[in-house]
Coordinates of C-alpha atoms and ligand atoms in Angstrom, one line a residue:
X84 CA -21.4 -27.4 -1.4
X85 CA -18.1 -27.3 0.6
X86 CA -16.6 -30.8 2.3
X87 CA -17.3 -29.1 5.5
X88 CA -21.0 -29.0 4.6
X89 CA -21.2 -33.1 4.5
X90 CA -23.1 -34.0 7.3
X91 CA -25.2 -36.9 6.3
X92 CA -24.2 -39.4 3.5
X93 CA -26.4 -41.8 1.1
X94 CA -25.1 -45.2 0.3
X95 CA -27.0 -46.9 -2.3
X96 CA -26.6 -51.0 -1.8
X97 CA -25.6 -52.3 1.5
X98 CA -23.7 -56.0 -0.2
X99 CA -20.3 -56.9 0.7
X100 CA -18.8 -53.3 -0.4
X101 CA -21.9 -51.3 0.5
X102 CA -22.1 -52.4 4.0
X103 CA -18.3 -51.7 4.7
X104 CA -18.8 -48.1 3.2
X105 CA -21.8 -47.7 5.2
X106 CA -19.6 -49.0 8.6
X107 CA -16.6 -46.8 7.8
X108 CA -19.2 -43.6 7.1
X109 CA -20.7 -43.8 10.4
X110 CA -17.7 -44.6 12.1
X111 CA -16.4 -41.2 11.0
X112 CA -19.6 -39.5 12.8
X113 CA -21.7 -39.2 9.4
X114 CA -25.2 -39.8 9.7
X115 CA -25.9 -42.5 6.9
X116 CA -29.2 -43.1 4.9
X117 CA -29.0 -46.5 3.1
X118 CA -30.9 -47.2 -0.1
X119 CA -31.7 -51.0 -0.4
X120 CA -33.9 -52.7 -2.9
X121 CA -35.7 -54.9 0.3
X122 CA -36.2 -55.2 3.7
X123 CA -34.4 -58.7 3.3
X124 CA -31.3 -57.0 1.6
X125 CA -31.0 -54.5 3.8
X126 CA -31.3 -56.7 6.8
X127 CA -28.2 -58.8 5.4
X128 CA -26.1 -55.4 4.9
X129 CA -27.2 -54.8 8.7
X130 CA -26.0 -58.0 9.9
X131 CA -22.6 -57.8 8.0
X132 CA -22.3 -54.4 9.8
X133 CA -23.1 -55.9 13.3
X134 CA -20.8 -58.6 12.4
X135 CA -17.9 -56.5 11.5
X136 CA -18.2 -53.9 14.4
X137 CA -18.6 -57.0 16.9
X138 CA -15.2 -58.1 15.9
X139 CA -13.9 -54.6 16.6
X140 CA -15.6 -54.4 19.9
X141 CA -14.4 -58.1 20.8
X142 CA -10.6 -57.1 20.0
X143 CA -11.4 -53.9 22.1
X144 CA -10.7 -51.3 19.2
X145 CA -14.0 -49.7 19.6
X146 CA -16.2 -49.5 22.9
X147 CA -19.9 -50.7 23.5
X148 CA -20.8 -46.9 23.2
X149 CA -18.8 -46.6 20.3
X150 CA -20.4 -49.6 18.7
X151 CA -24.1 -48.0 19.7
X152 CA -23.7 -45.1 18.3
X153 CA -22.3 -46.0 15.2
X154 CA -25.1 -48.4 14.3
X155 CA -27.7 -45.6 15.4
X156 CA -26.4 -43.1 13.0
X157 CA -27.4 -45.7 10.2
X158 CA -30.8 -45.4 8.6
X159 CA -32.0 -48.0 6.1
X160 CA -34.8 -47.7 3.6
X161 CA -36.4 -49.1 0.2
X162 CA -37.6 -45.4 -0.4
X163 CA -35.3 -42.9 -2.4
X164 CA -37.0 -40.1 -0.9
X165 CA -35.1 -40.5 2.2
X166 CA -31.9 -39.1 0.1
X167 CA -33.2 -35.8 -0.2
X168 CA -31.3 -34.2 2.5
X169 CA -28.1 -35.9 2.0
X170 CA -25.3 -34.5 1.1
X171 CA -22.7 -37.2 -0.7
X172 CA -23.7 -40.4 -2.1
X173 CA -21.8 -43.3 -2.7
X174 CA -23.4 -45.8 -4.9
X175 CA -22.3 -49.7 -4.3
X176 CA -25.2 -51.5 -6.5
X177 CA -24.9 -54.6 -8.8
X178 CA -22.2 -54.1 -11.4
X179 CA -24.7 -53.8 -14.1
X180 CA -25.1 -50.7 -16.1
X181 CA -28.9 -51.0 -16.3
X182 CA -29.1 -51.4 -12.5
X183 CA -26.9 -48.3 -12.0
X184 CA -28.7 -46.2 -14.9
X185 CA -32.2 -46.8 -12.7
X186 CA -30.3 -46.0 -9.3
X187 CA -28.9 -42.6 -11.1
X188 CA -32.8 -41.7 -12.2
X189 CA -34.0 -42.4 -9.1
X190 CA -31.2 -40.1 -7.2
X191 CA -31.7 -37.4 -9.6
X192 CA -35.4 -37.1 -8.8
X193 CA -34.7 -36.3 -5.2
X194 CA -31.1 -35.4 -4.7
X195 CA -30.2 -31.8 -4.1
X196 CA -28.4 -30.1 -6.8
X197 CA -24.6 -29.6 -5.7
X198 CA -24.6 -33.3 -4.1
X199 CA -21.6 -35.5 -5.5
X200 CA -22.7 -38.7 -6.4
X201 CA -19.6 -41.4 -6.0
X202 CA -19.7 -44.7 -7.9
X203 CA -17.9 -48.0 -6.8
X204 CA -17.8 -49.4 -9.8
X205 CA -14.9 -51.8 -10.5
X206 CA -15.1 -52.3 -14.2
X207 CA -17.8 -50.1 -15.7
X208 CA -16.6 -46.6 -17.3
X209 CA -16.8 -43.9 -14.9
X210 CA -17.5 -41.0 -17.8
X211 CA -20.1 -43.5 -19.3
X212 CA -21.6 -43.9 -16.1
X213 CA -21.4 -39.9 -15.3
X214 CA -23.4 -39.3 -18.5
X215 CA -26.5 -41.2 -17.4
X216 CA -26.9 -38.8 -14.4
X217 CA -28.0 -35.3 -14.6
X218 CA -24.9 -34.2 -12.8
X219 CA -21.9 -35.3 -14.7
X220 CA -19.7 -32.8 -13.7
X221 CA -20.4 -33.9 -10.0
X222 CA -19.8 -37.4 -10.9
X223 CA -16.7 -39.4 -9.8
X224 CA -15.5 -43.1 -9.4
X225 CA -14.4 -43.8 -5.7
X226 CA -13.2 -47.5 -5.9
X227 CA -12.7 -49.1 -2.4
X228 CA -10.9 -52.5 -1.8
X229 CA -12.6 -55.6 -0.2
X230 CA -12.8 -56.0 2.9
X231 CA -13.7 -52.2 2.9
X232 CA -13.2 -51.4 6.6
X233 CA -9.6 -53.1 6.7
X234 CA -8.2 -51.9 3.3
X235 CA -6.8 -48.4 3.6
X236 CA -6.9 -47.6 -0.4
X237 CA -9.6 -45.6 -2.4
X238 CA -9.0 -44.9 -6.1
X239 CA -10.4 -41.5 -7.1
X240 CA -11.5 -41.5 -10.8
X241 CA -12.6 -38.3 -12.4
X242 CA -14.9 -38.7 -15.2
X243 CA -14.0 -36.6 -18.4
X244 CA -16.5 -33.9 -17.3
X245 CA -15.6 -34.1 -13.3
X246 CA -15.1 -30.7 -11.9
X247 CA -12.1 -29.9 -9.9
X248 CA -14.1 -28.9 -6.7
X249 CA -15.7 -32.5 -6.8
X250 CA -12.3 -34.3 -7.4
X251 CA -11.0 -32.1 -4.2
X252 CA -14.4 -32.7 -2.1
X253 CA -14.2 -36.5 -2.9
X254 CA -10.4 -36.7 -1.9
X255 CA -10.9 -34.8 1.5
X256 CA -14.2 -37.2 1.8
X257 CA -12.0 -40.3 1.5
X258 CA -9.5 -39.2 3.9
X259 CA -12.3 -38.2 6.5
X260 CA -13.4 -41.9 6.4
X261 CA -9.9 -43.4 7.2
X262 CA -8.5 -44.0 3.5
X263 CA -5.6 -43.0 1.4
X264 CA -6.8 -41.8 -1.8
X265 CA -5.0 -42.0 -5.1
X266 CA -5.8 -40.4 -8.3
X267 CA -6.2 -42.0 -11.4
X268 CA -8.0 -41.3 -14.9
X269 CA -10.8 -43.0 -16.3
X270 CA -9.3 -46.1 -17.6
X271 CA -10.0 -50.0 -17.6
X272 CA -8.7 -51.5 -14.3
X273 CA -7.8 -48.0 -12.7
X274 CA -4.3 -48.7 -11.0
X275 CA -4.7 -51.9 -8.8
X276 CA -6.6 -53.9 -11.4
X277 CA -4.4 -53.0 -14.6
X278 CA -1.5 -54.3 -12.8
X279 CA -3.1 -57.2 -10.8
X280 CA -5.5 -58.8 -13.3
X281 CA -3.0 -59.1 -16.1
X282 CA -0.7 -61.1 -13.3
X283 CA -3.8 -63.1 -12.5
X284 CA -4.6 -64.1 -16.1
X285 CA -0.6 -65.3 -16.5
X286 CA -0.6 -66.8 -13.2
X287 CA -3.7 -69.2 -14.4
X288 CA -1.9 -69.6 -18.1
X289 CA 1.2 -71.0 -16.0
X290 CA -1.2 -73.6 -14.2
X291 CA -3.0 -74.7 -17.5
X292 CA 0.3 -75.1 -19.2
X293 CA 1.8 -77.1 -16.2
X294 CA 4.9 -74.4 -15.6
X295 CA 4.3 -74.7 -12.1
X296 CA 1.6 -75.7 -9.3
X297 CA -0.7 -72.9 -7.9
X298 CA 1.4 -73.5 -4.6
X299 CA 4.6 -72.7 -6.1
X300 CA 3.3 -69.8 -8.0
X301 CA 2.4 -68.3 -4.8
X302 CA 5.6 -69.4 -2.7
X303 CA 7.5 -67.8 -5.4
X304 CA 5.4 -64.4 -5.6
X305 CA 5.4 -64.6 -1.9
X306 CA 9.0 -65.0 -1.4
X307 CA 10.6 -63.5 -4.4
X308 CA 8.5 -60.5 -4.9
X309 CA 7.5 -59.8 -1.4
X310 CA 3.6 -60.2 -2.1
X311 CA 1.7 -61.2 1.1
X312 CA -0.6 -63.4 -0.8
X313 CA 0.0 -65.1 -4.2
X314 CA -1.9 -64.7 -7.5
X315 CA -3.4 -68.0 -7.2
X316 CA -4.6 -67.6 -3.5
X317 CA -5.8 -63.8 -4.1
X318 CA -7.8 -65.2 -6.8
X319 CA -9.5 -67.8 -4.7
X320 CA -10.2 -64.8 -2.4
X321 CA -11.7 -62.3 -4.2
X322 CA -13.5 -65.0 -6.3
X323 CA -11.8 -66.2 -9.7
X324 CA -15.2 -65.0 -11.7
X325 CA -14.1 -61.4 -10.8
X326 CA -10.9 -62.3 -12.7
X327 CA -12.8 -63.8 -15.6
X328 CA -15.0 -60.7 -15.6
X329 CA -12.7 -58.2 -15.6
X330 CA -10.4 -59.7 -18.1
X331 CA -13.1 -59.9 -20.4
X332 CA -13.7 -56.1 -19.8
X333 CA -10.4 -55.2 -20.5
X334 CA -10.5 -57.3 -23.5
X335 CA -13.8 -55.6 -24.8
X336 CA -12.0 -52.0 -24.1
X337 CA -8.6 -52.9 -25.9
X338 CA -9.0 -55.9 -28.1
X339 CA -5.7 -57.2 -27.0
X340 CA -6.0 -60.7 -27.1
X341 CA -3.5 -60.9 -24.0
X342 CA -6.6 -60.0 -21.9
X343 CA -8.8 -63.0 -23.1
X344 CA -9.4 -65.1 -19.8
X345 CA -7.4 -68.6 -20.6
X346 CA -9.5 -71.8 -21.0
X347 CA -8.8 -72.7 -17.5
X348 CA -10.3 -69.7 -16.0
X349 CA -13.3 -70.1 -18.1
X350 CA -13.9 -73.6 -17.2
X351 CA -13.5 -73.0 -13.3
X352 CA -15.9 -70.4 -13.5
X353 CA -18.4 -72.4 -15.4
X354 CA -17.6 -75.3 -12.7
X355 CA -18.4 -73.2 -9.9
X356 CA -14.8 -73.3 -8.8
X357 CA -14.6 -69.6 -7.6
X358 CA -12.3 -70.0 -4.9
X359 CA -13.0 -69.8 -1.2
X360 CA -16.7 -68.8 -1.0
X361 CA -17.8 -71.9 -3.1
X362 CA -14.8 -74.2 -1.3
X363 CA -12.8 -75.0 -4.3
X364 CA -10.9 -72.7 -6.7
X365 CA -6.8 -73.3 -7.4
X366 CA -7.1 -75.0 -3.7
X367 CA -9.6 -77.1 -2.0
X368 CA -11.0 -75.5 1.0
X369 CA -13.4 -78.1 1.7
X370 CA -11.1 -79.8 4.3
X371 CA -9.7 -76.6 5.7
X372 CA -11.4 -75.0 8.9
Ligands
NAD168 N1 -16.9 -57.3 -4.4 C1 -15.6 -56.7 -4.4 O1 -14.8 -57.2 -4.3 C2 -15.7 -55.4 -5.1 C3 -14.4 -54.3 -4.8 C4 -14.7 -52.8 -5.5 C5 -16.0 -52.4 -5.9 N2 -16.7 -53.3 -6.4 C6 -18.0 -52.7 -6.9 O2 -19.0 -52.5 -5.9 C7 -20.1 -52.5 -6.3 C8 -21.3 -53.5 -5.4 O3 -20.4 -54.7 -5.3 P1 -20.6 -55.8 -4.1 O4 -19.4 -56.8 -4.2 O5 -21.1 -54.8 -2.9 O6 -22.0 -56.3 -4.8 P2 -23.1 -57.2 -3.7 O7 -23.8 -58.1 -4.8 O8 -22.4 -58.2 -2.7 O9 -24.0 -56.2 -3.2 C9 -25.0 -55.3 -4.2 C10 -26.2 -54.8 -3.4 O10 -27.0 -53.7 -4.1 C11 -28.2 -53.9 -3.7 N3 -28.8 -53.2 -4.7 C12 -29.4 -53.7 -6.4 N4 -29.9 -52.8 -6.8 C13 -29.9 -51.9 -6.4 C14 -30.8 -50.6 -6.5 N5 -31.4 -50.3 -7.4 N6 -31.0 -50.1 -5.6 C15 -30.4 -50.1 -4.0 N7 -29.6 -51.3 -3.7 C16 -29.2 -52.1 -5.0 C17 -28.3 -55.5 -3.7 O11 -29.7 -55.6 -3.3 C18 -27.1 -55.7 -3.0 O12 -27.2 -55.8 -1.5 C19 -20.2 -53.1 -8.1 O13 -20.0 -52.1 -8.5 C20 -18.7 -53.8 -7.8 O14 -18.1 -53.5 -8.9 C21 -17.1 -54.6 -5.7

């Protein structure tokens, strides 16, 4: 398969990430076939896409005709056999190895032999996932960032077995859908989370020890390090449980106690103080608009 032969993209999962990936693939002119677990799940994904495109329409970044064309290029199904003629797959199902495995087994039964499968996993080992497919040399990590239509970066992570042609096609595909790719080996956290998560853990420890308030930590990193959002704000934005989960994964891989999430983070997760989405995290959002 050559990059130019890619006409139809399959996306597994239409959640927070999948819906964004579906949108940008359709906006780049690809026909997009979506696989979801139920009609209810794909209706949720469709609504997310309509909302996101609606915002672009309102801001006059796209026309009504473009809006309609993008929506019309997307087909939803719960039946994997609809993937028989897709040319490239992006998998964005739940971050659970059993769910990924079940999805790859289904894909293996219908995909054409030369189709590349890219996973959007944040924390699982790409090489381990590649071994669950019948095409490890055509398997690769493509790590998008949330919200997908806004965030320019994609990390491209070859598995140990991934061939050069697959890397080249994945890089070109990322550019075609409007992203800037960077390449990274298969290591925990890839580039961005390897740098961000230790900072999140340390910021939480600083709050726990009473070194500074979340407000002052955020102010310091914005004014002193040029960050657009401070670490506490950013954890609240992405979900405190994600930092907790990724910290634990780092610890599992490295056995370095530095990555053990602090008690405060564990308590916040157990209390449901996950950030913006639950109304409370390092900050209280219940009173804000
Ligand atoms: N949320 C983030 O900020 C973020 C960022 C980068 C990468 N990721 C990764 O993206 C992937 C998806 O994360 P998300 O946040 O979009 O999750 P999500 O829970 O919002 O969406 C997952 C979707 O997958 C669907 N699904 C589950 N099993 C399926 C199956 N067998 N076949 C088809 N669809 C199935 C679910 O119905 C759901 O709609 C994960 O691997 C995650 O690590 C997430």
